[in-house]
Short mmCIF file of C-alpha atoms in Angstrom, two decimals:
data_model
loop_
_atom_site.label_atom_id
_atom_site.label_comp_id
_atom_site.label_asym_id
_atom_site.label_seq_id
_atom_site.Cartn_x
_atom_site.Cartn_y
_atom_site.Cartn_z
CA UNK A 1 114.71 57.31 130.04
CA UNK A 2 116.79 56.42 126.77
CA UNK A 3 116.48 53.46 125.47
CA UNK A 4 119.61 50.61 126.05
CA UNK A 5 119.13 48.66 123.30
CA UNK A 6 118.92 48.71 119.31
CA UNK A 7 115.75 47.52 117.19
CA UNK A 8 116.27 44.04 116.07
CA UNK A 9 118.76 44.64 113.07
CA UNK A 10 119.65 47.83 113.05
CA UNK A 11 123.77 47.64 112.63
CA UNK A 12 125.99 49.98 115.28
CA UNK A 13 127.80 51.49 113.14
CA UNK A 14 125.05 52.72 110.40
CA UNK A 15 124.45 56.68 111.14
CA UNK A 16 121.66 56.95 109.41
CA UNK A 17 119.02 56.88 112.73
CA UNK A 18 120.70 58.95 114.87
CA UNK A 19 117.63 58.69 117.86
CA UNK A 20 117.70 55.39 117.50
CA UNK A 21 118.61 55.08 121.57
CA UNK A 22 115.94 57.66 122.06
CA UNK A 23 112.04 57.24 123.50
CA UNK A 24 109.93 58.87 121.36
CA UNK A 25 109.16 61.82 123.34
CA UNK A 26 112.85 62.18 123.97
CA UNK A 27 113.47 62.69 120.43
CA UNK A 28 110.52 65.15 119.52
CA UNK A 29 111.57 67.56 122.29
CA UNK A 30 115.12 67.23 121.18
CA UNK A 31 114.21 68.35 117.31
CA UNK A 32 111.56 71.13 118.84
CA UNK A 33 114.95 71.89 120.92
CA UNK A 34 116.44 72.56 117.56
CA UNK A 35 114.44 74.71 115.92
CA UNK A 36 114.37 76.87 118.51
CA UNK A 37 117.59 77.73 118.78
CA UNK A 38 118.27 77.65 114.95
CA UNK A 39 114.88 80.27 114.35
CA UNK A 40 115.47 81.97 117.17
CA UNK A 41 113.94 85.04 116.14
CA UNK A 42 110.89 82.77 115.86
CA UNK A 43 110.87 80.42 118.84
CA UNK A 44 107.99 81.54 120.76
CA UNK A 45 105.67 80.48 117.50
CA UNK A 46 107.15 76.65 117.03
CA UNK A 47 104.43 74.25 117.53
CA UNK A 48 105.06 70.83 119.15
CA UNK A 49 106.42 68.47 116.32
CA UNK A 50 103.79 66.40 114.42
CA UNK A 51 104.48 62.63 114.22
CA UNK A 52 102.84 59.43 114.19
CA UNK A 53 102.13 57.02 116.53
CA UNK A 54 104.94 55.34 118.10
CA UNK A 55 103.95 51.80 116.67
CA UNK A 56 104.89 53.32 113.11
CA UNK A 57 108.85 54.75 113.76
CA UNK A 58 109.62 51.56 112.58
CA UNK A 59 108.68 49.71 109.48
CA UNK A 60 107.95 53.05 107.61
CA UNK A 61 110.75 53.52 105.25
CA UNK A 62 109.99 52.71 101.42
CA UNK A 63 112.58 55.28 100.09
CA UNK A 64 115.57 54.87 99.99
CA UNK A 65 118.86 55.60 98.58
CA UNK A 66 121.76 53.40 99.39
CA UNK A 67 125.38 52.84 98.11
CA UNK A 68 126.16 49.46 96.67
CA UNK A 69 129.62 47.21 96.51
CA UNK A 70 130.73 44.36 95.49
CA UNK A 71 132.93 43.12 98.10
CA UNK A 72 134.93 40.64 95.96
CA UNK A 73 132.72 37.32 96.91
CA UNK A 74 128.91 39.11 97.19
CA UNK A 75 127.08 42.19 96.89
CA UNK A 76 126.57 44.85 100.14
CA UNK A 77 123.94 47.15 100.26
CA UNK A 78 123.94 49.89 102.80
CA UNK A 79 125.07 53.45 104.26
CA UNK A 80 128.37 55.57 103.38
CA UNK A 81 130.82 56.11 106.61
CA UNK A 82 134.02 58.08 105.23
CA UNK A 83 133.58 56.28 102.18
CA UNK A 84 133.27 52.88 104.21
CA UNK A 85 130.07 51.21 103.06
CA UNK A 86 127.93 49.75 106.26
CA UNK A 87 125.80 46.96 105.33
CA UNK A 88 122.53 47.06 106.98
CA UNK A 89 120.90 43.59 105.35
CA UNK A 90 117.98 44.12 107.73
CA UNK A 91 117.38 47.43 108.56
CA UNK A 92 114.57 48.28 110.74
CA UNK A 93 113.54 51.38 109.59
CA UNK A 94 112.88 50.45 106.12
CA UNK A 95 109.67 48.62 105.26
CA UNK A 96 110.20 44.61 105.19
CA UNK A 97 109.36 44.64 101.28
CA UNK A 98 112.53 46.89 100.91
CA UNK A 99 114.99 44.31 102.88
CA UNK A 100 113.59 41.76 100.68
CA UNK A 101 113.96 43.42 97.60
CA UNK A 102 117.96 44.12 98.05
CA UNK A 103 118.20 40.67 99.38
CA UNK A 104 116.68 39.10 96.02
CA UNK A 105 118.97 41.58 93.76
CA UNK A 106 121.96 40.89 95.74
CA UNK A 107 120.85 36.85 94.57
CA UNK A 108 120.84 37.79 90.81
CA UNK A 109 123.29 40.47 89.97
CA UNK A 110 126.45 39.40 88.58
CA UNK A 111 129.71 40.07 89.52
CA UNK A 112 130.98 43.97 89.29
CA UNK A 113 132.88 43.20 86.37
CA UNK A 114 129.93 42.92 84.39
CA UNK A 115 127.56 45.36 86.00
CA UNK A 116 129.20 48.34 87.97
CA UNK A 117 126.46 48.90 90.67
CA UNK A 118 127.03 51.83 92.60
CA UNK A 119 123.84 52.46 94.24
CA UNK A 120 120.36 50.92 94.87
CA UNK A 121 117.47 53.60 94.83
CA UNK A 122 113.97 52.41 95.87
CA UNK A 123 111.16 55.01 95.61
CA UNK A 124 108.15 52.63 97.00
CA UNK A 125 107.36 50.34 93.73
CA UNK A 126 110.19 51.38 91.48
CA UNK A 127 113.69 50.60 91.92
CA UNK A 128 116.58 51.90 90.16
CA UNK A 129 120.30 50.18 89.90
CA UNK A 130 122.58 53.27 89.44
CA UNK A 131 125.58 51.83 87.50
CA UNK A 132 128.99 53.79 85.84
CA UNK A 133 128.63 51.20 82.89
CA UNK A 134 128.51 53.48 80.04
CA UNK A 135 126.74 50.80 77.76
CA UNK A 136 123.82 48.79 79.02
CA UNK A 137 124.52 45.40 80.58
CA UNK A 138 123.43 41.94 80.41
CA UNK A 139 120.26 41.88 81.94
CA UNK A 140 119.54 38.02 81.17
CA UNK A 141 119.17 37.36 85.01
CA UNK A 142 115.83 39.02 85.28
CA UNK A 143 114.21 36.24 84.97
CA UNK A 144 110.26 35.65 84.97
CA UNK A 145 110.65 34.03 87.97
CA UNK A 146 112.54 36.68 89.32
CA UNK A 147 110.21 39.22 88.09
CA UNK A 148 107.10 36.92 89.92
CA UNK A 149 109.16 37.28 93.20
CA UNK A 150 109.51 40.93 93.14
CA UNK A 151 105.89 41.35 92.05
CA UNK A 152 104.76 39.51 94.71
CA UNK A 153 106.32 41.80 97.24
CA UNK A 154 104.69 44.90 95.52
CA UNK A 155 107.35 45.83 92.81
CA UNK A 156 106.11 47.46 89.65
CA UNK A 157 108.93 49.04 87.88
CA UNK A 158 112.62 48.33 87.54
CA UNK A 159 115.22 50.23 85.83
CA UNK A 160 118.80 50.88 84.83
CA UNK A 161 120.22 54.25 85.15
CA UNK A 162 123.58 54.43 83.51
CA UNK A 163 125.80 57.36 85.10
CA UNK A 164 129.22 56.50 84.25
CA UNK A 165 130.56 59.60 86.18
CA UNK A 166 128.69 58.58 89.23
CA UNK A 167 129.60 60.10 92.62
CA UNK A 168 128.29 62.54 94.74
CA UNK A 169 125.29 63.20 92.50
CA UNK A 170 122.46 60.43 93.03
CA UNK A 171 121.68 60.65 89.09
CA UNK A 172 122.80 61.90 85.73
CA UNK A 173 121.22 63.37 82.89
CA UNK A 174 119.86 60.26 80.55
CA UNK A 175 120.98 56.62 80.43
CA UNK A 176 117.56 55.36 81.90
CA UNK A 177 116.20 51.61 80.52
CA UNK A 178 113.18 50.12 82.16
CA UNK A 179 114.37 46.74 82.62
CA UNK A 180 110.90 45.57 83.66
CA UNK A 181 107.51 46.32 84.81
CA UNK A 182 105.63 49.65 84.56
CA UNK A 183 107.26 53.13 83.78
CA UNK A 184 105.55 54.64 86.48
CA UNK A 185 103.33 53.67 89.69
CA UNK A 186 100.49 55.33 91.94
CA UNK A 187 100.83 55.79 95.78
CA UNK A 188 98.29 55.52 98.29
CA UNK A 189 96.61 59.22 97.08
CA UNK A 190 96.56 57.93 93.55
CA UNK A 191 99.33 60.30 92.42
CA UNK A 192 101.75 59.18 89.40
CA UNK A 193 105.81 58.87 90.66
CA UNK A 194 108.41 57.19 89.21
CA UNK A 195 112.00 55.90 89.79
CA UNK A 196 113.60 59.52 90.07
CA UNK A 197 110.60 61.00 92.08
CA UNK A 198 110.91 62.88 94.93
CA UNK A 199 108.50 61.94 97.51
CA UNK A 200 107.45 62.38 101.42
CA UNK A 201 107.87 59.81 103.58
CA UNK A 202 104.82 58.52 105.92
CA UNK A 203 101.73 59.58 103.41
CA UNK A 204 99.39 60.15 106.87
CA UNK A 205 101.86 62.90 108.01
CA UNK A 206 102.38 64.26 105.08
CA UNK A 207 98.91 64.49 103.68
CA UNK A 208 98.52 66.22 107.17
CA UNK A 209 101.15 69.03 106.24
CA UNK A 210 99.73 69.57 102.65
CA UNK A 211 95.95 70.04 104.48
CA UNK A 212 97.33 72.64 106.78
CA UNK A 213 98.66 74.61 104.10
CA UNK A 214 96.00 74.43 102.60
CA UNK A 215 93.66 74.83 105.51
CA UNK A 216 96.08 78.38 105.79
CA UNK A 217 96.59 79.42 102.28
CA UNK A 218 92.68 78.83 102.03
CA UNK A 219 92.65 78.69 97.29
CA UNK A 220 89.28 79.01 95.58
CA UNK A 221 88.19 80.01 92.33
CA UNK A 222 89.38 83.48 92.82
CA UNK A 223 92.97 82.60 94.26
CA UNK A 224 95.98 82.31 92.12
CA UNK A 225 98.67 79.95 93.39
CA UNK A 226 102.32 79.56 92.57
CA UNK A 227 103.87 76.51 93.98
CA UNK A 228 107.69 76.57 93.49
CA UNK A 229 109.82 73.21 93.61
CA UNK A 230 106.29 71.67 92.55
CA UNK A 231 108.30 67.97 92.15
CA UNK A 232 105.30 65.43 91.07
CA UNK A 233 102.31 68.00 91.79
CA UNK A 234 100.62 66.76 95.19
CA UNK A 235 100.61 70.64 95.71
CA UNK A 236 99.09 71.38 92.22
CA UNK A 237 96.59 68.79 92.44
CA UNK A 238 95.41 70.39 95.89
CA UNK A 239 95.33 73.78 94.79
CA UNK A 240 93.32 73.02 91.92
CA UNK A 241 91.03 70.87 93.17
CA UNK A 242 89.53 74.12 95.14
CA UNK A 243 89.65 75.92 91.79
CA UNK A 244 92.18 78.11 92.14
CA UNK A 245 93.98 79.10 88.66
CA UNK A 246 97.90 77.19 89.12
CA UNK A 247 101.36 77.73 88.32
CA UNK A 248 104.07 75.66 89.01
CA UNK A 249 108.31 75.29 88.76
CA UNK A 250 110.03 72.08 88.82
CA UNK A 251 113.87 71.65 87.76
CA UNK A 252 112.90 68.22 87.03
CA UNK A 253 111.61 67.14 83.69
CA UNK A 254 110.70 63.71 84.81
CA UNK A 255 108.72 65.24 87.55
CA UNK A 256 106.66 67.34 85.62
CA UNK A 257 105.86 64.97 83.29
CA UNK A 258 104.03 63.15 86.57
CA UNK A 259 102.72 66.51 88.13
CA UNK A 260 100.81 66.64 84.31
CA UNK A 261 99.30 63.96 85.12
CA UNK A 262 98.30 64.15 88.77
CA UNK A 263 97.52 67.66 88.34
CA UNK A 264 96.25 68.08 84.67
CA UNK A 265 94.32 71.65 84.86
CA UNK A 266 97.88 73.65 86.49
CA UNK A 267 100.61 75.17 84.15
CA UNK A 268 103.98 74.15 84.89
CA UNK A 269 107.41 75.49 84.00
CA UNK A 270 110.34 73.61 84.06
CA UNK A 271 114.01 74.96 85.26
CA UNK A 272 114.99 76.57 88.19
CA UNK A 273 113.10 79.37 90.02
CA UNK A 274 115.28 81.90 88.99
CA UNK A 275 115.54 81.25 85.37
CA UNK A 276 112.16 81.35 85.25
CA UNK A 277 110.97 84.45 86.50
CA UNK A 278 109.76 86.48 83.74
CA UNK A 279 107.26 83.96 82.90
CA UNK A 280 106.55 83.41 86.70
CA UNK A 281 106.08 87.16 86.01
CA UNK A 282 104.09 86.96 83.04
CA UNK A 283 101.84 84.33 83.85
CA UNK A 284 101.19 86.38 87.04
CA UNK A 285 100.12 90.02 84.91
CA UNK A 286 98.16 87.63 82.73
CA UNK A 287 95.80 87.45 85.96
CA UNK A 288 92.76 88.99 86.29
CA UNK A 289 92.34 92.06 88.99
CA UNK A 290 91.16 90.97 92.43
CA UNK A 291 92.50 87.35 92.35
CA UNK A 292 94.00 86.65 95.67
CA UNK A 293 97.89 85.79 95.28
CA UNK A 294 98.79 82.72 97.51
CA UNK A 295 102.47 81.29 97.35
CA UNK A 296 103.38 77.27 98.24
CA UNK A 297 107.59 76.54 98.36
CA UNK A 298 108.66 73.49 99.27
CA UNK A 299 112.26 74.11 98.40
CA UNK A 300 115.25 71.10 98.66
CA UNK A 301 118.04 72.06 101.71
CA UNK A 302 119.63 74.77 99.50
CA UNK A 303 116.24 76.52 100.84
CA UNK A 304 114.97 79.40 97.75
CA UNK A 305 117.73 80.43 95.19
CA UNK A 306 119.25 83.96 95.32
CA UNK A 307 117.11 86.05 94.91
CA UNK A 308 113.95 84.72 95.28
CA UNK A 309 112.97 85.75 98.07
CA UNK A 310 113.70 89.47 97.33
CA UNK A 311 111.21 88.88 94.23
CA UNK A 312 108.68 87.74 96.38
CA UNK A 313 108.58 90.80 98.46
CA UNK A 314 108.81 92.63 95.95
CA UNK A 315 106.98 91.58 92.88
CA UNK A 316 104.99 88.44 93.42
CA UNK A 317 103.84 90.12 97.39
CA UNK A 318 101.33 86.95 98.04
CA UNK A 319 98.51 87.65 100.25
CA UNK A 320 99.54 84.62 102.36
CA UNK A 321 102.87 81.95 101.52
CA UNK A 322 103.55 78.54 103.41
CA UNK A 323 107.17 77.39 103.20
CA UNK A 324 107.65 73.86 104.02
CA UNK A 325 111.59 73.48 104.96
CA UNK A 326 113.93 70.58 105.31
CA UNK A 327 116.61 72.61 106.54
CA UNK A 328 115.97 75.25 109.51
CA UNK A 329 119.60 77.10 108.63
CA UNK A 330 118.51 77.92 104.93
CA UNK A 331 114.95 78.45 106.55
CA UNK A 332 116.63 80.97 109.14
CA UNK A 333 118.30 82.61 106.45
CA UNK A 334 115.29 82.76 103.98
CA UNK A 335 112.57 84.30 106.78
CA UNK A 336 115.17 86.93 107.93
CA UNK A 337 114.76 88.49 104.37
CA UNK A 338 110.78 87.75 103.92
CA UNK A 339 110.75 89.42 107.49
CA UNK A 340 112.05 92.65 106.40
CA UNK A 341 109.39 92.79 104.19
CA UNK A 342 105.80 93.10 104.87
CA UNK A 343 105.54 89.91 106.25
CA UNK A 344 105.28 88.20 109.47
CA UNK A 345 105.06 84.67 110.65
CA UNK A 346 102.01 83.64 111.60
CA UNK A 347 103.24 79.98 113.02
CA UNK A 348 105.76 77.25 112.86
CA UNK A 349 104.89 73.84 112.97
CA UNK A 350 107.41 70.93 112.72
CA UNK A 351 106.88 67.70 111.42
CA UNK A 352 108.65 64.27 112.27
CA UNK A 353 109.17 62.56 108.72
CA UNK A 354 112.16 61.04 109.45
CA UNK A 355 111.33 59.09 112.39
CA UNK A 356 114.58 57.96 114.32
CA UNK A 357 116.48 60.36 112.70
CA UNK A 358 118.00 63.56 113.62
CA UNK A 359 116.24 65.55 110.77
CA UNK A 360 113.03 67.37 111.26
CA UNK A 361 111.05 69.38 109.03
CA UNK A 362 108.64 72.75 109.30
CA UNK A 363 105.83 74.13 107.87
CA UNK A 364 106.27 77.76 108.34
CA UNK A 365 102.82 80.18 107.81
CA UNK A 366 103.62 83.81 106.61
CA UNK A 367 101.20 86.35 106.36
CA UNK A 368 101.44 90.05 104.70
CA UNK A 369 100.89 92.66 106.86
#
């Protein structure tokens, strides 16, 4: 049966869990539910959706990206509705160091006249205030004491990210100050991420979706793996690890310069996939003969650029590929051209990162036939 009431302070009108009123099992048949109809031509090989136990759908959040006003008398912190921001002081979803950590900036921050907060972005132990100042502002208030507090709840890293032309975009290009703390941080695997770092949420579940991959692709010593949208190189380090000789492509500068670090021995190439093709294409006739070619894309909802996947079928042709996809209508898309190919789907298995939410994500296996 649904459920008929809302976690202890989650706010009605906040969007952002749109299960919420759901059991648990209610909600991973609805996503399975989903998929199928949105990969039709691939329904019979969905899995049952991963997740994690029902004691951890709450609490789990440590990412987060949230608007910020100043509503003439305090600070707000919460979710976008038409432009109407939703405060949600104490949401449940997000992990109790996160509720803590707005409340104590909301305490310190001056008034928007002197710093133009738009938005409060949390990536575990870094935090970045996004603000359309286009000089730096007073940051007297960060007091020692202040600093103590937010150490004490786990904080390592704070920053400034001046984007005076702030809207849609969550960042610009430059304007970062570390206002405090430590440039970057380690998560629970030991990898390097910092305040503009894309990461999974729940590091269980997700460690779970690398292994299969893995588990799948099978890299060794004679494998050589591209790994496209690489962000801070949890991929890289994997594939490495086994030996295999690594390539990977990150639009991201500042995410590279983390993947270097977690994953020291792989070559990396920043820009898009597309613009970098011919050295995709270099560093892949560079290879010796009789190295098995394995692909890894983990791709944002855009799903791969034009023309990717047409060079995959046709020039890269991996042995085996696993496609992890936020977005089963760019995922639809993307298969229906790898399809036509040589390759086939060997399974599809969602996982349940977003907890609560309406969004579901899935690993899709292809093999060449």
């Amino acid at each position: 049966m649904p459920v008929d009431y809302l976690p202890e302070g989650c706010v009605k009108e906040c969007r952002g869990c749109g299960h919420r009123l759901m059991t648990m099992q209610e909600s991973l048949i609805q996503k399975k539910t989903f998929l199928q109809k949105k990969l039709s031509a691939w329904s019979g090989l969905i899995e049952d959706v991963r997740s994690v136990p029902a004691s951890g759908r709450l609490g789990y959040r440590d990412k987060v990206n949230l608007a910020m006003k100043w509503n003439g008398t305090l600070w707000e912190t919460g979710t976008l509705n038409r432009d109407e921001l939703i405060p949600i002081p104490r949401c449940p979803v997000h992990k109790p160091c996160v509720n803590e950590a707005i409340r104590l900036f909301h305490s310190v921050l001056p008034r928007y006249s002197e710093i133009q907060a738009v938005r409060y972005v949390q990536t575990a132990k870094q935090i970045a205030i996004v603000v359309k100042n286009r000089e730096l502002p007073e940051t007297g208030r960060l007091t020692e004491a202040f600093a103590e507090k937010l150490a004490s709840i786990g904080i390592e890293g704070v920053w400034l990210h001046l984007f005076p032309s702030s809207g849609k975009k969550v960042f610009g290009k430059g304007g970062w100050y570390l206002i405090w703390g430590k440039e970057a941080s380690q998560d629970e695997s030991g990898l390097w991420y910092g305040p503009a770092a894309f990461q999974q949420l729940l590091p269980v579940l997700a460690g779970e979706a690398l292994d299969t991959a893995s588990a799948f692709l099978k890299p060794d010593a004679n494998s050589a793996v591209i790994d496209m949208y690489c962000g801070t190189g949890s991929g890289l380090k994997k594939w490495t690890q086994a030996g295999a000789t690594t390539l990977g492509t990150e639009i991201s500068a500042e995410a590279l310069r983390m993947a270097a670090m977690n994953a020291p021995r792989a070559e990396t190439l920043t820009g898009t996939c597309r613009q970098r093709l011919p050295q995709m294409e270099k560093w892949l006739n560079a290879i010796e003969d009789g190295f098995t070619r394995l692909l890894y894309v983990n791709p944002p909802r855009t799903g791969l650029e034009d023309g990717i996947a047409e060079w995959i079928t046709l020039f890269m042709k991996p042995v085996r590929m696993a496609y992890l996809s936020c977005s089963a209508g760019t995922l639809s898309r993307d298969l229906s051209i790898l399809c036509k190919s040589e390759y086939y789907v060997d399974k599809i298995i969602p996982f349940d990162f977003f907890p609560q939410t309406i969004h579901v994500e899935s690993l899709v296996l292809l093999k060449r036939g």
